[in-house]
């Protein structure tokens, strides 16, 4: 059973960078079958997939078109975790952010507990 | 492909069956078996209930079932129980840079 534990600040100022980390237990970030995702949820936008990282003999990243110019997702093999960085945030980026593991690239099998991130000065 | 359309709410009495629809604007949704369903009780993270249209992960009760007709996927809860009260979302994987979620349906057990 994969468990995901999120950490990171709950308040970010406009124009700054949102950073979250997701620690993995029960699997490896370097798994050749899993994908490691970030998803957010807000009343105005609903559930929104942001992007993922996965390893298939080398590392790959896929990002949603809506955030592609501002997002970076990185694996950390030494700590068995992965991270989200979202640059130049605005109040519209206020949401609950989730990390999620997919046993295939087409679904989300396990989720983190969620982190409410508020963008405000 | 814009957001998948779901009814805002459905309700039923304990023991009854309810069905939630999920309609896409693209014919792709009916072409590939990439539809999943998630249950989200208030204040908690979503939980995978159905994947690849009709498959249940280990531990999900068999009263939850999924199907597809044309460009509409459906989730049916048979023998509704109080613990099934939650929001339900469908999702569809289109391509490497596109996942689409449904608008969400609140299931109320009367």
Short mmCIF file of C-alpha atoms in Angstrom, two decimals:
data_model
loop_
_atom_site.label_atom_id
_atom_site.label_comp_id
_atom_site.label_asym_id
_atom_site.label_seq_id
_atom_site.Cartn_x
_atom_site.Cartn_y
_atom_site.Cartn_z
CA UNK A 1 0.00 0.00 0.00
CA UNK A 2 1.56 3.25 -1.15
CA UNK A 3 1.37 6.16 1.27
CA UNK A 4 2.08 9.76 0.37
CA UNK A 5 2.90 12.49 2.90
CA UNK A 6 2.83 16.10 1.76
CA UNK A 7 4.70 19.03 3.28
CA UNK A 8 5.12 22.69 2.49
CA UNK A 9 3.86 26.17 3.38
CA UNK A 10 0.19 27.03 3.37
CA UNK A 11 0.65 30.71 2.54
CA UNK A 12 2.50 32.17 -0.45
CA UNK A 13 2.73 35.80 -1.53
CA UNK A 14 1.65 36.84 -5.04
CA UNK A 15 4.43 36.65 -7.66
CA UNK A 16 6.45 34.23 -5.49
CA UNK A 17 7.01 30.48 -5.91
CA UNK A 18 4.78 27.78 -4.44
CA UNK A 19 6.83 24.75 -3.32
CA UNK A 20 5.48 21.44 -2.03
CA UNK A 21 7.05 18.04 -1.39
CA UNK A 22 5.52 14.58 -1.40
CA UNK A 23 7.33 11.79 0.50
CA UNK A 24 6.67 8.24 -0.71
CA UNK A 25 6.47 5.04 1.35
CA UNK A 26 5.60 1.62 -0.03
CA UNK A 27 7.02 2.25 -3.52
CA UNK A 28 9.93 3.94 -5.24
CA UNK A 29 9.89 7.22 -7.11
CA UNK A 30 12.15 5.38 -9.61
CA UNK A 31 9.56 2.68 -10.27
CA UNK A 32 9.40 1.68 -13.94
CA UNK A 33 5.60 1.50 -13.89
CA UNK A 34 4.28 4.24 -11.59
CA UNK A 35 3.70 7.93 -12.31
CA UNK A 36 3.90 10.69 -9.69
CA UNK A 37 1.38 13.49 -10.08
CA UNK A 38 0.32 16.85 -8.70
CA UNK A 39 -3.37 17.80 -8.78
CA UNK A 40 -5.17 20.79 -7.29
CA UNK A 41 -8.77 21.49 -6.33
CA UNK A 42 -10.56 24.79 -5.93
CA UNK A 43 -14.24 25.81 -5.91
CA UNK A 44 -13.80 27.81 -9.11
CA UNK A 45 -11.73 25.33 -11.14
CA UNK A 46 -12.71 21.97 -9.63
CA UNK A 47 -10.12 19.21 -9.87
CA UNK A 48 -7.23 20.14 -12.14
CA UNK A 49 -4.29 17.90 -13.06
CA UNK A 50 -1.04 19.91 -13.09
CA UNK A 51 1.63 17.46 -14.16
CA UNK A 52 3.72 14.39 -13.35
CA UNK A 53 7.14 12.82 -13.35
CA UNK A 54 7.93 9.19 -14.10
CA UNK A 55 10.88 6.93 -14.82
CA UNK A 56 11.05 4.63 -17.86
CA UNK A 57 14.79 3.99 -18.18
CA UNK A 58 15.10 7.78 -18.04
CA UNK A 59 13.10 10.55 -16.42
CA UNK A 60 10.08 12.13 -18.11
CA UNK A 61 7.82 15.04 -17.22
CA UNK A 62 4.36 15.93 -18.54
CA UNK A 63 2.71 19.25 -17.70
CA UNK A 64 -0.77 20.65 -18.21
CA UNK A 65 -0.90 23.32 -20.90
CA UNK A 66 -2.51 25.76 -18.46
CA UNK A 67 0.57 25.88 -16.19
CA UNK A 68 3.35 24.63 -18.48
CA UNK A 69 5.28 27.92 -18.46
CA UNK A 70 5.33 28.11 -14.63
CA UNK A 71 5.64 24.55 -13.31
CA UNK A 72 8.49 22.20 -12.44
CA UNK A 73 8.11 18.70 -10.95
CA UNK A 74 11.29 17.01 -9.81
CA UNK A 75 12.03 13.56 -8.38
CA UNK A 76 14.45 13.18 -5.47
CA UNK A 77 15.73 9.61 -5.49
CA UNK A 78 17.92 10.07 -2.41
CA UNK A 79 14.86 10.87 -0.27
CA UNK A 80 12.28 8.89 -2.28
CA UNK A 81 10.07 11.91 -2.84
CA UNK A 82 9.04 14.37 -5.52
CA UNK A 83 8.33 18.07 -5.50
CA UNK A 84 6.20 20.75 -7.10
CA UNK A 85 7.30 24.28 -7.88
CA UNK A 86 4.83 26.75 -9.34
CA UNK A 87 6.26 30.15 -10.18
CA UNK A 88 4.69 33.59 -10.36
CA UNK A 89 1.60 32.64 -8.38
CA UNK A 90 -1.55 34.76 -8.26
CA UNK A 91 -4.65 34.49 -6.04
CA UNK A 92 -6.14 32.22 -8.76
CA UNK A 93 -3.59 29.58 -7.71
CA UNK A 94 -5.21 29.32 -4.27
CA UNK A 95 -6.33 25.71 -3.93
CA UNK A 96 -5.91 22.43 -2.11
CA UNK A 97 -2.91 20.72 -3.69
CA UNK A 98 -2.65 16.92 -3.79
CA UNK A 99 0.14 14.60 -4.79
CA UNK A 100 -1.00 11.28 -6.26
CA UNK A 101 0.52 8.05 -7.50
CA UNK A 102 -0.74 6.33 -10.62
CA UNK A 103 -0.03 2.64 -11.18
CA UNK A 104 -0.44 3.52 -14.85
CA UNK A 105 -0.33 6.91 -16.52
CA UNK A 106 -4.13 6.90 -16.87
CA UNK A 107 -5.29 6.93 -13.24
CA UNK A 108 -4.54 8.01 -9.66
CA UNK A 109 -4.38 5.09 -7.22
CA UNK A 110 -3.11 6.74 -4.05
CA UNK A 111 -3.39 10.34 -2.87
CA UNK A 112 -1.64 12.53 -0.34
CA UNK A 113 -3.59 14.21 2.43
CA UNK A 114 -3.83 17.53 0.61
CA UNK A 115 -2.34 20.95 1.42
CA UNK A 116 -4.38 24.13 1.35
CA UNK A 117 -2.20 26.81 -0.25
CA UNK A 118 -3.45 30.38 -0.08
CA UNK A 119 -1.90 33.04 -2.29
CA UNK A 120 -2.21 36.34 -0.49
CA UNK A 121 -0.08 39.27 0.60
CA UNK B 1 -11.73 18.43 -24.63
CA UNK B 2 -13.26 20.64 -21.93
CA UNK B 3 -14.41 19.42 -18.53
CA UNK B 4 -16.57 16.33 -18.46
CA UNK B 5 -20.21 17.03 -17.57
CA UNK B 6 -21.79 15.37 -14.54
CA UNK B 7 -25.15 16.03 -12.84
CA UNK B 8 -24.64 18.27 -9.78
CA UNK B 9 -26.47 15.89 -7.47
CA UNK B 10 -28.22 12.55 -7.20
CA UNK B 11 -29.96 11.01 -4.22
CA UNK B 12 -31.45 7.73 -3.11
CA UNK B 13 -32.68 5.84 -0.11
CA UNK B 14 -30.62 3.12 1.55
CA UNK B 15 -30.73 -0.05 -0.53
CA UNK B 16 -31.65 1.73 -3.76
CA UNK B 17 -29.43 2.16 -6.82
CA UNK B 18 -28.16 5.45 -8.21
CA UNK B 19 -26.31 6.14 -11.46
CA UNK B 20 -24.00 9.06 -12.17
CA UNK B 21 -23.31 10.03 -15.77
CA UNK B 22 -20.13 11.59 -17.18
CA UNK B 23 -20.38 13.02 -20.68
CA UNK B 24 -17.49 14.20 -22.84
CA UNK B 25 -17.60 16.54 -25.83
CA UNK B 26 -15.09 14.50 -27.75
CA UNK B 27 -15.72 11.07 -29.22
CA UNK B 28 -12.32 10.08 -27.79
CA UNK B 29 -13.85 9.28 -24.40
CA UNK B 30 -15.72 6.36 -25.90
CA UNK B 31 -12.79 5.18 -27.97
CA UNK B 32 -10.25 4.50 -25.24
CA UNK B 33 -10.77 2.72 -21.91
CA UNK B 34 -9.22 5.57 -19.90
CA UNK B 35 -12.10 6.62 -17.65
CA UNK B 36 -11.69 6.49 -13.86
CA UNK B 37 -14.04 7.35 -10.99
CA UNK B 38 -13.14 8.87 -7.61
CA UNK B 39 -15.05 9.17 -4.32
CA UNK B 40 -14.40 12.18 -2.09
CA UNK B 41 -16.12 12.41 1.32
CA UNK B 42 -16.10 15.95 2.79
CA UNK B 43 -12.68 17.15 3.91
CA UNK B 44 -10.77 14.15 2.55
CA UNK B 45 -8.69 13.31 -0.50
CA UNK B 46 -10.28 11.55 -3.46
CA UNK B 47 -10.20 7.74 -3.56
CA UNK B 48 -10.02 5.62 -6.72
CA UNK B 49 -13.20 3.56 -7.10
CA UNK B 50 -13.18 2.47 -10.77
CA UNK B 51 -10.43 2.46 -13.44
CA UNK B 52 -10.42 1.66 -17.15
CA UNK B 53 -14.20 2.19 -17.31
CA UNK B 54 -15.28 -0.84 -15.27
CA UNK B 55 -12.46 -2.27 -13.14
CA UNK B 56 -12.53 -2.08 -9.34
CA UNK B 57 -9.32 -1.77 -7.30
CA UNK B 58 -8.85 -4.24 -4.48
CA UNK B 59 -11.00 -3.33 -1.48
CA UNK B 60 -13.71 -1.43 -3.36
CA UNK B 61 -17.13 -3.03 -2.73
CA UNK B 62 -18.73 -4.77 -5.72
CA UNK B 63 -21.83 -2.58 -5.38
CA UNK B 64 -19.80 0.01 -7.32
CA UNK B 65 -19.75 -0.62 -11.07
CA UNK B 66 -18.79 1.33 -14.17
CA UNK B 67 -19.86 1.25 -17.80
CA UNK B 68 -19.60 3.22 -21.06
CA UNK B 69 -22.04 4.00 -23.88
CA UNK B 70 -20.97 6.25 -26.72
CA UNK B 71 -19.27 9.29 -25.18
CA UNK B 72 -20.94 8.86 -21.77
CA UNK B 73 -19.43 6.91 -18.90
CA UNK B 74 -21.54 5.89 -15.91
CA UNK B 75 -20.97 4.91 -12.29
CA UNK B 76 -23.69 2.88 -10.60
CA UNK B 77 -23.94 2.36 -6.85
CA UNK B 78 -26.21 -0.58 -6.06
CA UNK B 79 -27.56 -1.15 -2.57
CA UNK B 80 -26.83 2.41 -1.49
CA UNK B 81 -25.40 2.79 2.02
CA UNK B 82 -25.01 5.81 4.30
CA UNK B 83 -21.22 5.62 3.96
CA UNK B 84 -21.55 6.17 0.19
CA UNK B 85 -22.55 9.80 0.76
CA UNK B 86 -19.78 11.83 -0.89
CA UNK B 87 -18.79 13.74 -4.00
CA UNK B 88 -17.92 11.63 -7.04
CA UNK B 89 -15.71 12.65 -9.96
CA UNK B 90 -14.92 11.02 -13.27
CA UNK B 91 -11.66 11.57 -15.12
CA UNK B 92 -10.43 10.85 -18.61
CA UNK B 93 -6.83 10.56 -19.74
CA UNK B 94 -6.50 12.05 -23.20
CA UNK B 95 -2.78 12.32 -23.82
CA UNK B 96 0.56 12.92 -22.15
CA UNK B 97 -0.33 16.52 -21.32
CA UNK B 98 -4.07 16.28 -20.78
CA UNK B 99 -6.17 14.79 -18.02
CA UNK B 100 -9.75 15.99 -17.75
CA UNK B 101 -11.91 15.73 -14.65
CA UNK B 102 -15.67 15.82 -14.40
CA UNK B 103 -17.60 18.64 -12.74
CA UNK B 104 -18.49 16.42 -9.78
CA UNK B 105 -21.71 14.89 -8.41
CA UNK B 106 -22.88 15.02 -4.82
CA UNK B 107 -24.52 11.76 -3.76
CA UNK B 108 -26.99 12.12 -0.90
CA UNK B 109 -28.38 9.15 1.00
CA UNK B 110 -31.88 10.05 2.13
#
